[in-house]
Tab-separated table of C-alpha atoms in Angstrom:
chain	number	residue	atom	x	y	z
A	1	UNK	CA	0.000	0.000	0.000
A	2	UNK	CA	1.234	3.503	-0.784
A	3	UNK	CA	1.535	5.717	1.998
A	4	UNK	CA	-1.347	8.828	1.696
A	5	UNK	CA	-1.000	12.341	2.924
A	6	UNK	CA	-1.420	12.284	6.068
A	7	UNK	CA	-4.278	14.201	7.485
A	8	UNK	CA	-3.674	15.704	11.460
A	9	UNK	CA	-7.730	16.255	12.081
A	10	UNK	CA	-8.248	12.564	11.883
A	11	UNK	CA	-6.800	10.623	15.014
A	12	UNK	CA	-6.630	7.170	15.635
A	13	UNK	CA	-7.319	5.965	19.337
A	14	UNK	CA	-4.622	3.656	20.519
A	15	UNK	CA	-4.668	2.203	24.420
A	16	UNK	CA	-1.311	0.326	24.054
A	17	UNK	CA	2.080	0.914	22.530
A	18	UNK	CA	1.038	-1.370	19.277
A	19	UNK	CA	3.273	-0.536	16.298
A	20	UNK	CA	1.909	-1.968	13.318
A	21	UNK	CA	-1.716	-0.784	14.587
A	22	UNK	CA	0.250	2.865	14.501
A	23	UNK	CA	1.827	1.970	10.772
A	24	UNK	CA	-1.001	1.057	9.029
A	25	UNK	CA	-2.857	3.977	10.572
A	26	UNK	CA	-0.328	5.989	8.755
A	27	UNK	CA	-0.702	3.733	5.771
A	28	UNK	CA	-4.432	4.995	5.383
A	29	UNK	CA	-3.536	8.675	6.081
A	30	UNK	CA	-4.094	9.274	9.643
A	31	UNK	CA	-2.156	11.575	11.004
A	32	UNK	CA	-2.692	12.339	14.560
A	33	UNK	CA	-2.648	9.654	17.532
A	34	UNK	CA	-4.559	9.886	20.702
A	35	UNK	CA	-2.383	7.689	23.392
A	36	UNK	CA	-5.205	6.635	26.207
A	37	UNK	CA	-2.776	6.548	28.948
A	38	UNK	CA	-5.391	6.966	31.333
A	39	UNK	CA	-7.163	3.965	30.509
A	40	UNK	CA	-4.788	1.736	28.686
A	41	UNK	CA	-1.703	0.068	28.843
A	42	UNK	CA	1.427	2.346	28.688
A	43	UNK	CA	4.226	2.461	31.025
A	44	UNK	CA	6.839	5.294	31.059
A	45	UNK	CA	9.162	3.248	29.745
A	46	UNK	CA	6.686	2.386	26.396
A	47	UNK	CA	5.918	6.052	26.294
A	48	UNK	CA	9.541	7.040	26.100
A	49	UNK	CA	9.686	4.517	22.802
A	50	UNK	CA	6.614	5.112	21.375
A	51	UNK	CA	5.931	8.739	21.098
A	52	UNK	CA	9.471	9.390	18.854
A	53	UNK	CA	8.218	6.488	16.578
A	54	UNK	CA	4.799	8.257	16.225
A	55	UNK	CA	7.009	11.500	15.526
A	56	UNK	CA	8.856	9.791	13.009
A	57	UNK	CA	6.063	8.345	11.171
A	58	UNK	CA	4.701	12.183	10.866
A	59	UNK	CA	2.011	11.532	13.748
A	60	UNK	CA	0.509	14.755	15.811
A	61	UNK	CA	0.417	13.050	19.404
A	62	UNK	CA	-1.953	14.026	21.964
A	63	UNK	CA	-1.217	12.499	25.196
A	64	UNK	CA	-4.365	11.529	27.502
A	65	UNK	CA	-2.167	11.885	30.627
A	66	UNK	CA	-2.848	9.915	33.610
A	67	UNK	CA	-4.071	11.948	36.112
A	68	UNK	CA	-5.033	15.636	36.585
A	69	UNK	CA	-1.235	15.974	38.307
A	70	UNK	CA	2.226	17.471	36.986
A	71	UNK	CA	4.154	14.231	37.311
A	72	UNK	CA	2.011	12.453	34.145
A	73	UNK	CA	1.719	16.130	32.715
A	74	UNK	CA	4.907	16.611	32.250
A	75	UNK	CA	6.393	12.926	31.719
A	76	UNK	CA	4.125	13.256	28.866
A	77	UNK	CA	5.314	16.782	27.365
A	78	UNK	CA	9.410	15.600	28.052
A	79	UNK	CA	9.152	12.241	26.016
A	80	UNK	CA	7.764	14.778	22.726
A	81	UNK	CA	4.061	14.846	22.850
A	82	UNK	CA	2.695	17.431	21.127
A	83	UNK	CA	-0.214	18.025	23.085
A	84	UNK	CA	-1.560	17.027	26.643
A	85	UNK	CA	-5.096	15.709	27.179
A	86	UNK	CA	-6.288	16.520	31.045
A	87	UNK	CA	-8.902	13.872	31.805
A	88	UNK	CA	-11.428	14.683	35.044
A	89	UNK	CA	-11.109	18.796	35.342
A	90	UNK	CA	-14.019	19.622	37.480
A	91	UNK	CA	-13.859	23.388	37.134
A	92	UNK	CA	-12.126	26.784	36.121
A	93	UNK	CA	-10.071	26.726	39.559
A	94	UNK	CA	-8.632	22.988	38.739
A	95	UNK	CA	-8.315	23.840	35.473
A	96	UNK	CA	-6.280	26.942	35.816
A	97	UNK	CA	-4.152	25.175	38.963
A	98	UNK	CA	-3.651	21.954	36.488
A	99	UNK	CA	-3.059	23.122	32.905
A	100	UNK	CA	-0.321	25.419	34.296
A	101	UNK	CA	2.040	22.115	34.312
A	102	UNK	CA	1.851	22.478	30.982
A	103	UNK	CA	3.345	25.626	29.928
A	104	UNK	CA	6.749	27.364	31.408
A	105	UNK	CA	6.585	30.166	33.926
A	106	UNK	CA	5.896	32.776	34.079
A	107	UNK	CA	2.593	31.696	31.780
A	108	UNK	CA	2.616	28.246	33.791
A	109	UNK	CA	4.895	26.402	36.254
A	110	UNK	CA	5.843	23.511	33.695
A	111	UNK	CA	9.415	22.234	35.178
A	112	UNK	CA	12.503	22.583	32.502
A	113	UNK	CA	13.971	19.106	32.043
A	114	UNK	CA	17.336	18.669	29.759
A	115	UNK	CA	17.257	16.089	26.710
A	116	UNK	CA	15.086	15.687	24.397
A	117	UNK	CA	12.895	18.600	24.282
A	118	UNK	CA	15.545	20.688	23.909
A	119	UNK	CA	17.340	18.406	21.433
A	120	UNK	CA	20.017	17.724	24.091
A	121	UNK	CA	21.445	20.641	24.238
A	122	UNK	CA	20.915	24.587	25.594
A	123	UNK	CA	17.756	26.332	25.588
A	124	UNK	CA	17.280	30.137	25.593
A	125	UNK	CA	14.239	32.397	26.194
A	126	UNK	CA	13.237	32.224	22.572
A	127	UNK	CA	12.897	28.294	23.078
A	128	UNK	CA	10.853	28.565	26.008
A	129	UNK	CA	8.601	30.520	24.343
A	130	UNK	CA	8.475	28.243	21.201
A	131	UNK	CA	7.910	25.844	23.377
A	132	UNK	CA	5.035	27.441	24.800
A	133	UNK	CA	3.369	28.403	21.571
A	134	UNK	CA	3.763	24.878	19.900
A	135	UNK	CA	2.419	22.748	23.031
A	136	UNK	CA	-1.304	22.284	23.296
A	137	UNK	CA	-3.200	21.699	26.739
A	138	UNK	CA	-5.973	21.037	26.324
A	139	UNK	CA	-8.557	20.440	29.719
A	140	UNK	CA	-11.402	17.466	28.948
A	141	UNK	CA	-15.094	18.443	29.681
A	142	UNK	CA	-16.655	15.483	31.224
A	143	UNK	CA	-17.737	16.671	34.761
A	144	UNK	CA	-20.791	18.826	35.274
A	145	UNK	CA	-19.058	21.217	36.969
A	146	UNK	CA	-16.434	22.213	33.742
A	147	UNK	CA	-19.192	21.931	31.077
A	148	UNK	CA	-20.838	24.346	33.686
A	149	UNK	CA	-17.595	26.728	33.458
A	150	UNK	CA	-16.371	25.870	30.262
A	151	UNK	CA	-16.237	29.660	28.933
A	152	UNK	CA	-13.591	30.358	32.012
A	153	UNK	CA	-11.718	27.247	31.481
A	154	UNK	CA	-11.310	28.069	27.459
A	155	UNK	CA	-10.323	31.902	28.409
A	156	UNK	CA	-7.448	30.623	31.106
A	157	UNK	CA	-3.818	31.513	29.255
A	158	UNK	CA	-2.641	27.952	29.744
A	159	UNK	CA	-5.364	26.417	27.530
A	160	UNK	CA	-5.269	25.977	24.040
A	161	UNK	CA	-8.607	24.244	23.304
A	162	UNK	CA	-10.985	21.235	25.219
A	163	UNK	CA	-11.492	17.917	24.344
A	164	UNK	CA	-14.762	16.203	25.140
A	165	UNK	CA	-15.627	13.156	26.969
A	166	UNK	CA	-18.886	12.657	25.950
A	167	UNK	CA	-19.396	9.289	27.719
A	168	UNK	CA	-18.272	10.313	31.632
A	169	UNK	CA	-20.543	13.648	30.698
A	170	UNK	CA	-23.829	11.778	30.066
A	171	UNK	CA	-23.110	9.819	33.669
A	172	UNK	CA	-22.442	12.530	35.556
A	173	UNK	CA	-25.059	14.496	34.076
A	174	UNK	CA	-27.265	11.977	35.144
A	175	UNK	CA	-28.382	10.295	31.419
A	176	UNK	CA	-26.904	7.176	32.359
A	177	UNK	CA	-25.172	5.193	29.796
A	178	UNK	CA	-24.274	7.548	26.499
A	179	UNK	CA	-26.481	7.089	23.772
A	180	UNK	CA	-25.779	9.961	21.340
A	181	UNK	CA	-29.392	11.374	22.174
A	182	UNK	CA	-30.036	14.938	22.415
A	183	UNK	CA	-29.281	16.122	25.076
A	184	UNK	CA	-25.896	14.848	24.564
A	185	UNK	CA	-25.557	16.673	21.515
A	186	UNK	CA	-26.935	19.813	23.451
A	187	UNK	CA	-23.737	19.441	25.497
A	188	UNK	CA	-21.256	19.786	22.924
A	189	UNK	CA	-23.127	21.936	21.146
A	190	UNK	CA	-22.624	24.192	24.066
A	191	UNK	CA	-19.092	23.484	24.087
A	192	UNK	CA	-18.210	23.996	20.199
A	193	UNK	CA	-19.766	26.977	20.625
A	194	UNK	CA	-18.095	28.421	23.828
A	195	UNK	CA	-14.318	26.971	21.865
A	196	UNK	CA	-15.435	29.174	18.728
A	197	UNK	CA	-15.990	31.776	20.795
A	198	UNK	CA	-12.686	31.852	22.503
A	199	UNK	CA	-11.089	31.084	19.013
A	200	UNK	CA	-9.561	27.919	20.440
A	201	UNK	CA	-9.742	24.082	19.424
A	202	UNK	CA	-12.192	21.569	20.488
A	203	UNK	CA	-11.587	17.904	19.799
A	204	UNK	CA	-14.246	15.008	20.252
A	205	UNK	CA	-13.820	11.670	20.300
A	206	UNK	CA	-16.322	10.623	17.306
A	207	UNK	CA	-16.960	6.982	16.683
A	208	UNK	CA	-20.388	6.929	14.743
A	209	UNK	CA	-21.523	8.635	11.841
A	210	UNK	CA	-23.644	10.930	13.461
A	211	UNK	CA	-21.141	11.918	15.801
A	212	UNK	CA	-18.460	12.446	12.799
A	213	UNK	CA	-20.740	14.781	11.305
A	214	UNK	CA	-21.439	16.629	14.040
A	215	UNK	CA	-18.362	17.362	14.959
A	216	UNK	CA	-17.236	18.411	11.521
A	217	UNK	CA	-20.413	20.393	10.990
A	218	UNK	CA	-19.862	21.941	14.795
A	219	UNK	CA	-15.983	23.322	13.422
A	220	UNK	CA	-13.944	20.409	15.380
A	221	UNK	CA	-10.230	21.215	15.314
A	222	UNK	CA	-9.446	17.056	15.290
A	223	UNK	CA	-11.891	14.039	15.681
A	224	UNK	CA	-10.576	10.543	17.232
A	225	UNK	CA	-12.114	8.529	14.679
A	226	UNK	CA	-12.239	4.920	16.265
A	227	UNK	CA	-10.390	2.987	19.067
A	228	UNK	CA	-7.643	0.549	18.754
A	229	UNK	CA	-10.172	-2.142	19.958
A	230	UNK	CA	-12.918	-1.501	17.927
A	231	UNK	CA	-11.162	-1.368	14.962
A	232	UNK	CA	-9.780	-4.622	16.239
A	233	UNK	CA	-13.200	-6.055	17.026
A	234	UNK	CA	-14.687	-5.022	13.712
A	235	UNK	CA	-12.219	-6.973	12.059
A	236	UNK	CA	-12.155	-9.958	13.455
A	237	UNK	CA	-16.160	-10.032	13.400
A	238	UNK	CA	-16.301	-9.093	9.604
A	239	UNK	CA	-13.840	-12.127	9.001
A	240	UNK	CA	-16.225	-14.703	11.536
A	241	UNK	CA	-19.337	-12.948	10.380
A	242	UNK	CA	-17.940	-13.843	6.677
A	243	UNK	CA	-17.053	-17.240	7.447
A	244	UNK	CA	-20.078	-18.302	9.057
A	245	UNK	CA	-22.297	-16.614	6.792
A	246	UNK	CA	-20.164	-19.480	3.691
A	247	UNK	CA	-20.571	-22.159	6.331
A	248	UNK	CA	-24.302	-21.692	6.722
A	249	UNK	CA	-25.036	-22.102	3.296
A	250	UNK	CA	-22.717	-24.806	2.644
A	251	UNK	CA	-24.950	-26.590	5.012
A	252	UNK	CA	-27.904	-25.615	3.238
């Protein structure tokens, strides 16, 4: 297969350092990775190998850190992600106390670590800026209380944009279970509209059609367009699905 242009608004969701899944994402033209740290399976060590190999391969990598803390913050940032997702902000005041791990002072209070960030060598003023400017943070709205504040999280100095979690926001908004209904679309509604407004990004995960067009109708800066598993799921069924489907009428 030929490799396509890559395109960064379409992500692929990975929840383990898998290398071929992250090649033949970049095969079909990909070009940004969401790493589920949070939820999946990557130690610092596999973070340290993977995110230069998703660099190399022309990848935009957004990091879904940990924790709302400055260790997995920064980890994150100092092995070369180029963006940091904040999972479980439950307000302007977190989010202006957390997202400051992600810039340098005197915006933030980001700690300076040597190697590869600064290509192993000095740094100067002008670099910390850079730095600054190039790194996204970017807060997740899944707690009642951020959607609730979301205008003051998206006009905090440390925050480039907000990336929804549309599942933990139907819980904890008391919908139960999400089911793309609409009052879920009200939600993000409400928060494409408050990003726009602030002229920052917004970036939803969007696994169904509906959701896909939303987002892209709604201005999304990047859309996560399906999860490691599922994709792994959907091809293993198609190939059962297939094979049963001969067997069947074979026995016929």
């Amino acid at each position: 297969m030929n490799k396509r242009t890559l395109n960064s608004d379409f992500a692929v969701w990975l929840s383990d350092p898998n290398f071929a899944a992250a090649e033949i994402a970049q095969l079909i033209g990909y070009g940004a990775a969401v790493l589920d740290i949070e939820h999946g399976a990557f130690g610092l060590a596999d973070l340290e190998r993977f995110i230069p190999f998703l660099k190399a391969l022309g990848f935009d990598v957004l990091a879904k850190v940990l924790a709302p803390e400055r260790a997995p913050i920064q980890q994150a940032l100092d092995f070369g992600a180029d963006a940091v997702v904040i999972p479980h902000i439950d307000g302007a005041a977190h989010a202006s106390a957390v997202c400051a791990f992600a810039k340098f002072p005197s915006l933030g209070d980001r700690s300076l670590a040597g190697g590869r960030t600064i290509g192993y060598g000095p740094y100067s003023d002008e670099w910390l800026a850079a730095e600054d400017a190039r790194i996204r943070c970017y807060p997740m709205i899944e707690h009642a209380g951020a959607l609730a504040e979301v205008d003051a999280i998206l006009e905090l100095p440390t925050v480039d944009g907000v990336f929804v979690g549309p599942g933990d926001l139907s819980v904890r908004r008391g919908r139960g279970a999400y089911a793309r209904q609409a009052d879920d679309f009200a939600d993000q509604r409400k928060i494409a509209h408050a990003a726009r407004g602030a002229g920052k990004h917004w970036i939803m995960p969007a696994w169904s059609e509906d959701e896909k067009r939303f987002a892209l109708d709604n201005g999304a800066h990047q859309l996560a367009l399906i999860m490691q598993h599922d994709a792994l799921r959907a091809g293993l069924s198609r190939a059962f699905d297939e094979a049963t489907a001969l067997s069947t009428k074979g026995q016929a």
